[in-house]
Coordinates of C-alpha atoms and ligand atoms in Angstrom, one line a residue:
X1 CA -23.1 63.8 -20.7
X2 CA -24.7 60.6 -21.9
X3 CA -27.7 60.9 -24.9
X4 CA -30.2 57.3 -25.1
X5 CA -32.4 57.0 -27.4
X6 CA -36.2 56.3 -26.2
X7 CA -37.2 52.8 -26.7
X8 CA -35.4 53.7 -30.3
X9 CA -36.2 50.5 -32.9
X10 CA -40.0 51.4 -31.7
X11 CA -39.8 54.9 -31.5
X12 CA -38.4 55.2 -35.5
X13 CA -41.5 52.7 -36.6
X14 CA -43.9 55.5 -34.9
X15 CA -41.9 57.8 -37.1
X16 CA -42.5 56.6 -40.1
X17 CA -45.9 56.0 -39.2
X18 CA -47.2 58.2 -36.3
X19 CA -50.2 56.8 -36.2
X20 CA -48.8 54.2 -34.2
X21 CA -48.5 56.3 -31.2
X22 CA -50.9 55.4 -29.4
X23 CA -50.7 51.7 -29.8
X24 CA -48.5 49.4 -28.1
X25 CA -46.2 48.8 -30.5
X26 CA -43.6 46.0 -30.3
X27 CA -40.6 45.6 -32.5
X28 CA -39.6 41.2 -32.8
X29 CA -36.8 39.5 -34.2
X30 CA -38.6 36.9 -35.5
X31 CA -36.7 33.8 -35.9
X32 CA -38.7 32.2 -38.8
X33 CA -39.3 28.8 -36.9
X34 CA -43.2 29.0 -36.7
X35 CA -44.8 32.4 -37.0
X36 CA -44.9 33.8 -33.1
X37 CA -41.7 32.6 -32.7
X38 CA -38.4 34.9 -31.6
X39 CA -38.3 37.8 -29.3
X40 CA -39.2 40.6 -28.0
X41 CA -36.2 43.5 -29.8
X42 CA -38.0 46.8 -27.9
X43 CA -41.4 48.2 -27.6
X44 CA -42.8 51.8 -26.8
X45 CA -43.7 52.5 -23.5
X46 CA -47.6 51.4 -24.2
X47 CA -46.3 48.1 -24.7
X48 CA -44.0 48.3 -21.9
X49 CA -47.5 48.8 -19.4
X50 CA -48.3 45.8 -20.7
X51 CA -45.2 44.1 -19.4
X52 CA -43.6 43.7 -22.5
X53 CA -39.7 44.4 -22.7
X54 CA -36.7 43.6 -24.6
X55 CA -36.2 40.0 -24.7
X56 CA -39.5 38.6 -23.9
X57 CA -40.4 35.8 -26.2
X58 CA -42.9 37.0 -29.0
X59 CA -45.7 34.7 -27.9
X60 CA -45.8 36.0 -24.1
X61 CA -45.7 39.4 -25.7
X62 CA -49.0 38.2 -27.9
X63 CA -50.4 36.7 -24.9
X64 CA -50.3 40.0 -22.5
X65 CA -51.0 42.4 -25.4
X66 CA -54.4 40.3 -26.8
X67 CA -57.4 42.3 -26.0
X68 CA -54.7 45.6 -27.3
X69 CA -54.5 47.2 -30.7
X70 CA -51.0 46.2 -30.3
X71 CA -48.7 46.2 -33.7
X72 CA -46.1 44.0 -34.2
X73 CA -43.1 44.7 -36.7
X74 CA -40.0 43.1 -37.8
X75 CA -36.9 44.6 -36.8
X76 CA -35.9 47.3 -40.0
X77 CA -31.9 47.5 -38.8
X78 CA -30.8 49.8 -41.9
X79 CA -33.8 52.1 -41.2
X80 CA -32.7 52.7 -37.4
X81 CA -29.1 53.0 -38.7
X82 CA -30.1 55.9 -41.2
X83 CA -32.1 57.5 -38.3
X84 CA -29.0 57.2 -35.4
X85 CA -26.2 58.5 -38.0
X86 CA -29.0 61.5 -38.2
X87 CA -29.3 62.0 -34.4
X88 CA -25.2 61.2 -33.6
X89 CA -24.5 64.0 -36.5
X90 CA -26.8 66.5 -34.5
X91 CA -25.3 65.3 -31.3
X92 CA -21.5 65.7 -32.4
X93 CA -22.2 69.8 -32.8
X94 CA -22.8 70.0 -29.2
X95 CA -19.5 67.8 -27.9
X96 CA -15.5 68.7 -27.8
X97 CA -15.4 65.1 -27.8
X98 CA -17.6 62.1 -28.7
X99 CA -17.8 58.3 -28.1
X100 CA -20.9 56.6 -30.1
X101 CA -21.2 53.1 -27.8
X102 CA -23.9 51.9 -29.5
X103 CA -27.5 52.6 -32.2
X104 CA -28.7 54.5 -29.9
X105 CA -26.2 55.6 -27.0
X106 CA -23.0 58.2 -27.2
X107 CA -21.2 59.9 -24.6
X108 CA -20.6 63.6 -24.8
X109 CA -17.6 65.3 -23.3
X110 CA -18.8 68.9 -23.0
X111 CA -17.1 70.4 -20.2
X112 CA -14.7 73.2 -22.3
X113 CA -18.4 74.1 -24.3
X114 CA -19.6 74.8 -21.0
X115 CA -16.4 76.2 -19.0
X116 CA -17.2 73.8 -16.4
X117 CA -20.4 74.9 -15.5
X118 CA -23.3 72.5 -14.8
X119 CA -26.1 75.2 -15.0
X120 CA -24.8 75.7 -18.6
X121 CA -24.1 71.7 -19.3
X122 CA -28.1 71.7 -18.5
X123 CA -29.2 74.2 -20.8
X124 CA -26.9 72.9 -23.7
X125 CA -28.3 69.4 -23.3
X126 CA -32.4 70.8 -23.2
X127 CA -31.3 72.6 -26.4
X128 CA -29.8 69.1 -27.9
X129 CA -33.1 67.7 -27.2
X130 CA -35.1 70.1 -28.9
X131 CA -32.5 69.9 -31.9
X132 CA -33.0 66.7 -32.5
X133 CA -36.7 66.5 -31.9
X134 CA -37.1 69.8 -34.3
X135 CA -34.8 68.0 -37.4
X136 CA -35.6 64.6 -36.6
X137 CA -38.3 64.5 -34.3
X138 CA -37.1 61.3 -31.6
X139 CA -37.1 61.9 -28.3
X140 CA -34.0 61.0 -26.0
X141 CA -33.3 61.0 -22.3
X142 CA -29.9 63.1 -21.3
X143 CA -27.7 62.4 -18.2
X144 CA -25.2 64.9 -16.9
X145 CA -22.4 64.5 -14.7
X146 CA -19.4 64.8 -13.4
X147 CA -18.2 61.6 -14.9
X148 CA -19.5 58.8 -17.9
X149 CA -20.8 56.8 -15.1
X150 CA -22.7 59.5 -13.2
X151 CA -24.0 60.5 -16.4
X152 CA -25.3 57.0 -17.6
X153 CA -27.0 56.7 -14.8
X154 CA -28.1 59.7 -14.7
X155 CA -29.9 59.3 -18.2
X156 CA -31.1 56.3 -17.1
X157 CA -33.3 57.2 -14.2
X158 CA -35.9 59.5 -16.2
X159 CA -37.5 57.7 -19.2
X160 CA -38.5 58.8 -21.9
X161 CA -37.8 62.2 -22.8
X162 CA -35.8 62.8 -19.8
X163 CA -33.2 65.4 -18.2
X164 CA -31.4 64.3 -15.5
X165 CA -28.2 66.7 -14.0
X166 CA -26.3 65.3 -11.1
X167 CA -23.3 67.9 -10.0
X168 CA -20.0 66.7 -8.3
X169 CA -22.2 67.4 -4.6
X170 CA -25.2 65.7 -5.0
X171 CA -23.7 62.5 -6.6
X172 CA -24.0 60.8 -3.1
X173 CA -27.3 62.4 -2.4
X174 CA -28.1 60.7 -6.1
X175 CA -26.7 57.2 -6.4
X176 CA -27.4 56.1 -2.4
X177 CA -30.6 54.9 -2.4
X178 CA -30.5 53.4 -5.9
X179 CA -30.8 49.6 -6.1
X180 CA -27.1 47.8 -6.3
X181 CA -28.0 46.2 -10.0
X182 CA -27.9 50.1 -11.5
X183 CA -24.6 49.9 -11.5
X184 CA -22.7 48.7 -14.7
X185 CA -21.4 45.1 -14.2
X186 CA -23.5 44.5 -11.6
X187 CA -25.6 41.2 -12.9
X188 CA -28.1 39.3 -12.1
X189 CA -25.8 36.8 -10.1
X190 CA -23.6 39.9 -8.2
X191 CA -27.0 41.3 -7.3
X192 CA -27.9 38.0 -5.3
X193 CA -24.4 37.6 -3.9
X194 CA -24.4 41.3 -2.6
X195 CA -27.8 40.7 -1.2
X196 CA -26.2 37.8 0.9
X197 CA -23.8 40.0 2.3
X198 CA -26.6 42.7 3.5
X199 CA -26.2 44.9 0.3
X200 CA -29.3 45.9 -1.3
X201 CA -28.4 49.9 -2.3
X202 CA -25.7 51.7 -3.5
X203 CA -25.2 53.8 -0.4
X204 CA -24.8 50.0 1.4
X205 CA -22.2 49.0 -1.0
X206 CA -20.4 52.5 -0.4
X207 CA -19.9 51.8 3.1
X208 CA -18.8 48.5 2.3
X209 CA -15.1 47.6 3.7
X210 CA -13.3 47.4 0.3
X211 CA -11.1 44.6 1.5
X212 CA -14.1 42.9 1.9
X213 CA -15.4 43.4 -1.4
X214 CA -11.9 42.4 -2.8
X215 CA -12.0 39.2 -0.9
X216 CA -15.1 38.0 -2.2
X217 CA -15.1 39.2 -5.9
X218 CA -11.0 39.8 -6.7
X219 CA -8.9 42.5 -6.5
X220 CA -10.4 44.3 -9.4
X221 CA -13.9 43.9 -9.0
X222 CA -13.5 44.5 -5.6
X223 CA -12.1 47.9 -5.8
X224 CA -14.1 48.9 -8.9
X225 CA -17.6 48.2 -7.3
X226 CA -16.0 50.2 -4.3
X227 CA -15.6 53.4 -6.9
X228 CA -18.4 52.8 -8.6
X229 CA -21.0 53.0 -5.9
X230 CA -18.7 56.0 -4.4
X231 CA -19.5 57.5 -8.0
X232 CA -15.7 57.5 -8.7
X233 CA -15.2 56.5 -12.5
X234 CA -12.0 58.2 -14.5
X235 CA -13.2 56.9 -17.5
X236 CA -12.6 59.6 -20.3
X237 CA -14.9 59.7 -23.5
X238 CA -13.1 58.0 -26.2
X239 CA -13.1 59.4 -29.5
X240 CA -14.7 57.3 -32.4
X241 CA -14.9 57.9 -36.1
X242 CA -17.4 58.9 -38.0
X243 CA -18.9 56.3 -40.1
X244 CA -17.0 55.5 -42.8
X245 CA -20.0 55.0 -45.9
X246 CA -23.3 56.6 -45.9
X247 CA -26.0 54.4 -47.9
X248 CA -29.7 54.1 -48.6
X249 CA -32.0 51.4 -49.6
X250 CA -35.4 51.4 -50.6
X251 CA -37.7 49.0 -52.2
X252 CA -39.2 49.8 -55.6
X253 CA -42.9 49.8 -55.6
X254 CA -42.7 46.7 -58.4
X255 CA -40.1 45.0 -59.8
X256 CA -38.7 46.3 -62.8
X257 CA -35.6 46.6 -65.5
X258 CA -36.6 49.5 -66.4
X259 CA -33.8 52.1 -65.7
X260 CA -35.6 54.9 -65.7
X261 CA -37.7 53.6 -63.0
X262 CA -34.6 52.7 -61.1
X263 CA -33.0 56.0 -61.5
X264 CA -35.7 57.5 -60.1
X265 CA -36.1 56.0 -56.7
X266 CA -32.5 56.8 -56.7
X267 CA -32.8 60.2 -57.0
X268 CA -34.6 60.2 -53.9
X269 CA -32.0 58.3 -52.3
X270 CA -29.1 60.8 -53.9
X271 CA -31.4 63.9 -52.4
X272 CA -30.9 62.6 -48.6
X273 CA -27.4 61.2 -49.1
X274 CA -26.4 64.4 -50.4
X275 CA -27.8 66.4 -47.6
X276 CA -25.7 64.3 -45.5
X277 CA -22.4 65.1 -47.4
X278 CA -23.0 68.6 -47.2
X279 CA -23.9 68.4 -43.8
X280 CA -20.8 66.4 -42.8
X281 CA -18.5 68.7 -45.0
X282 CA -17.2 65.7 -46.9
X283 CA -16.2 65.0 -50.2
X284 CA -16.4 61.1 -51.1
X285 CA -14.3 59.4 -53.8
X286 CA -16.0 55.9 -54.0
X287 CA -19.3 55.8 -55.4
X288 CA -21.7 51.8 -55.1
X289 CA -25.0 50.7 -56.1
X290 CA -26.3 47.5 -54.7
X291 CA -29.7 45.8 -55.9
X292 CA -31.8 42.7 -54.5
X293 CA -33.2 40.9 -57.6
X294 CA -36.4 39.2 -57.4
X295 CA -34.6 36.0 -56.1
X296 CA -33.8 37.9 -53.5
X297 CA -29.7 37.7 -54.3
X298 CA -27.6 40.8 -53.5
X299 CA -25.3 42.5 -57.0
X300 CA -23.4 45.3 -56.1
X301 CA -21.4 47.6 -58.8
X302 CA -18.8 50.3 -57.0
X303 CA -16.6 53.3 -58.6
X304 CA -13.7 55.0 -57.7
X305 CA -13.6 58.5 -59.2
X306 CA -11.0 60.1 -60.3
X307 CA -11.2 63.1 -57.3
X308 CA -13.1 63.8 -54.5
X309 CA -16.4 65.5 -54.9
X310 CA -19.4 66.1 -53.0
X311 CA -21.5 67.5 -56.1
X312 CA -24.8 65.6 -56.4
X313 CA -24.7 65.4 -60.4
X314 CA -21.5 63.3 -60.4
X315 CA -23.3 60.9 -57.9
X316 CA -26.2 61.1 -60.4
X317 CA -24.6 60.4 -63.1
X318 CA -22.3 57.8 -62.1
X319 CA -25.1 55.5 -60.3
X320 CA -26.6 55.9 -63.5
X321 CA -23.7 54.1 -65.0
X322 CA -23.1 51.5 -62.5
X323 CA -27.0 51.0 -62.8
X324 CA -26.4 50.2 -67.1
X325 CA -24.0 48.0 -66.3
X326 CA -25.7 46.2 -63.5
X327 CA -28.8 45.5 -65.3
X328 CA -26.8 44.6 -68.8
X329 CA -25.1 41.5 -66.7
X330 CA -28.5 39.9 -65.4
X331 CA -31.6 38.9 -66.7
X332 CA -33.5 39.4 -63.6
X333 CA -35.7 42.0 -62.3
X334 CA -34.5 44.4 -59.6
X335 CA -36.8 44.6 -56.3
X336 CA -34.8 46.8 -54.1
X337 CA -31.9 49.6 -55.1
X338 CA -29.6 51.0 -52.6
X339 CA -26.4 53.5 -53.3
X340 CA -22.9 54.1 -51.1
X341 CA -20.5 56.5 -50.7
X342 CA -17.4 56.0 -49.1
X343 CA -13.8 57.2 -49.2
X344 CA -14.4 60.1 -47.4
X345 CA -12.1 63.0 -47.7
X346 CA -13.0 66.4 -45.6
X347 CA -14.1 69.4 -47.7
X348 CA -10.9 71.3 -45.6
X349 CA -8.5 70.1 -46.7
X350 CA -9.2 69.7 -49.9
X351 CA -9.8 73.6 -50.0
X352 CA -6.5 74.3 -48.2
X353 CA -4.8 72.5 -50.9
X354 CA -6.6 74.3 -53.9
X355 CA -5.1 77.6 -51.7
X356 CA -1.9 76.1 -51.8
X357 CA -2.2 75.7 -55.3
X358 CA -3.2 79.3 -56.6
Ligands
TTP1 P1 -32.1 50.1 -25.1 O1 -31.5 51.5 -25.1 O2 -31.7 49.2 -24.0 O3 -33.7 50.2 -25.1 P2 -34.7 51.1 -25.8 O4 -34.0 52.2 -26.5 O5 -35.6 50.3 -26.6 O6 -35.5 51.7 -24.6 P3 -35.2 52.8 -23.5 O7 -36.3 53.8 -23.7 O8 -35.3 52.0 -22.2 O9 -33.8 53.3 -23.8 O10 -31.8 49.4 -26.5 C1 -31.6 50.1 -27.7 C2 -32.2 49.3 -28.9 O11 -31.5 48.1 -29.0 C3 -33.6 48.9 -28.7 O12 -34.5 49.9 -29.3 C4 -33.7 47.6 -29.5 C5 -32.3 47.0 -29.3 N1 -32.3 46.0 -28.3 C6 -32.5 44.6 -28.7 O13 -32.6 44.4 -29.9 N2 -32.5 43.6 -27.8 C7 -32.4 43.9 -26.5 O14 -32.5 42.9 -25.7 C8 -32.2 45.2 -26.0 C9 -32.1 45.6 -24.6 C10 -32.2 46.2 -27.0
CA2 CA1 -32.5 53.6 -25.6

């Protein structure tokens, strides 16, 4: 099963501020040259009937969106992070084993939660969905299938919100008549040179004489665009780690020394990274705080406790700490304050060995 997040960096900026929705909205990187100029990072799909997409330049985007309510926004990377480690922490309940391959992309092996049965993988993946949208409230678009490659597909072919299944008999049925360039790897320039040859569709390159393939492209190529449009992929979902810190910034509403005004915006920040360790069923052992000053340079202070714990009043009280000792070694006024855990131990083991113990 493969989970994508709908046009995700715009879809967390209507979060935070739903009354976006019905605007186009268009997320830029903006590269700081003049003031319209960069790219196009994603926009939502009101945008997108506009003609605007991923990697148009911001001016074009301007240009078709003029007579438009349209909002523009700088890309906020650690604010889509926060939101993906949300959704990939939902996601990882439903999987015997999960591969995260990007923000806003993970493959799901699910086949022992469902015994093999695609009816079931089907119902599992609408009740994902509605997990996600209940405790996080983004939409994604699921693809189920036999394989990762039926699967991304799959997810890819109903946008957004979608719920695509594809079983082991209807994967010819499903990728034939699909346009060569929906397979991964297959580019702008194999598109054309497949074209030449008379292939325009999957099915086409299906029925393709491999050795032909392998002639033209290599041995490899050749006989993995063979498999590939035969929906053959024996790719299985590769494991990865959790992340390894959890962290949140915010920006204070003024500047200030004032600890106590510090320490309360971190309380907020504690609240929601505590969830997250209780959620997770992790201890952590390393505690940071980082602050931008009002010159806009970065100080971090970091502490390694003496055990693992996952109580929110030894986080308190040790960002309190690193927060003294931050603000006694600089004469400048904090802007933004962010705090990190990390050294992660899991809440198991550490109970197994307090078992062991008594
Ligand atoms: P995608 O999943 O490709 O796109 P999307 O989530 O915006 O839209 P869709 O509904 O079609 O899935 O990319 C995920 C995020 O990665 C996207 O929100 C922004 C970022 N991104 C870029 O910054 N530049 C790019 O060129 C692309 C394609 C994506
Ligand atoms: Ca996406």
């Amino acid at each position: 099963m493969l989970a994508d997040f709908d046009y995700f960096f715009a879809q967390c900026e209507e979060l935070r501020n739903p009354a976006l929705k019905d605007k186009p909205v268009v997320v830029g990187v903006y590269s700081g040259r003049t003031k319209d100029s960069g790219a196009v990072s994603t926009a939502n799909y009101v945008a997108r009937k506009f003609g605007v997409k991923s990697g148009l330049p911001l001016y074009l985007a301007k240009k078709r969106l003029k007579d438009t309510e349209a909002v523009f926004l700088p890309v906020d990377n650690e604010f889509y992070e926060q939101i993906s480690e949300k959704i990939m922490q939902i996601l990882r309940n439903y999987a015997d084993s999960f591969e995260q391959t990007s923000i806003d992309e993970a493959y799901l092996g699910i086949t022992q939660k469902v015994h093999g049965s695609f009816e079931s993988a089907g119902d599992l993946a609408q009740k994902m969905k509605n997990d996600v949208k209940r405790q996080v409230g983004i939409v994604l678009s699921v693809g189920v299938g036999p394989n990762k490659l039926v699967a991304k597909i799959a997810a890819d072919t109903q946008k957004p919100d979608g719920l695509t299944v594809v079983k082991p008999k209807e994967i010819q049925h499903f990728l034939s008549p699909l346009p060569v360039n929906r397979l991964l790897g297959v580019g702008r320039k194999t598109t054309a040179k497949l074209e030449e040859m008379g292939i325009g569709t999957v099915g086409e390159l299906a029925k393709y004489d491999v050795q032909r393939l392998m002639d033209v492209f290599g041995k490899k190529l050749g006989v993995y665009f063979h498999n590939a449009a035969k929906g053959v992929d024996n790719e299985s979902v590769q494991e990865t780690g959790e992340a390894e810190s959890i962290s949140r910034i915010a920006t204070l509403k003024e500047n200030t020394r004032d600890l106590m005004v510090v320490l309360e915006k971190t309380d907020r920040l504690i609240e929601d990274i505590h969830k997250d360790v209780v959620q997770r069923n992790i201890s952590f052992r390393q505690v940071a705080v980082i602050a931008v000053m009002t010159d806009l340079s970065i100080r971090s202070r970091s502490k390694t406790l003496e055990s693992p714990t996952r109580d929110a009043e030894d986080l308190r009280s040790s960002i309190r700490e690193l927060f003294e000792k931050l603000l006694g070694e600089s004469k400048l006024e904090i802007r933004r304050v962010g705090v990190k855990i990390s050294h992660f131990a899991k809440e198991e083991v550490k109970q197994k060995q307090l078992t062991n113990f008594f």
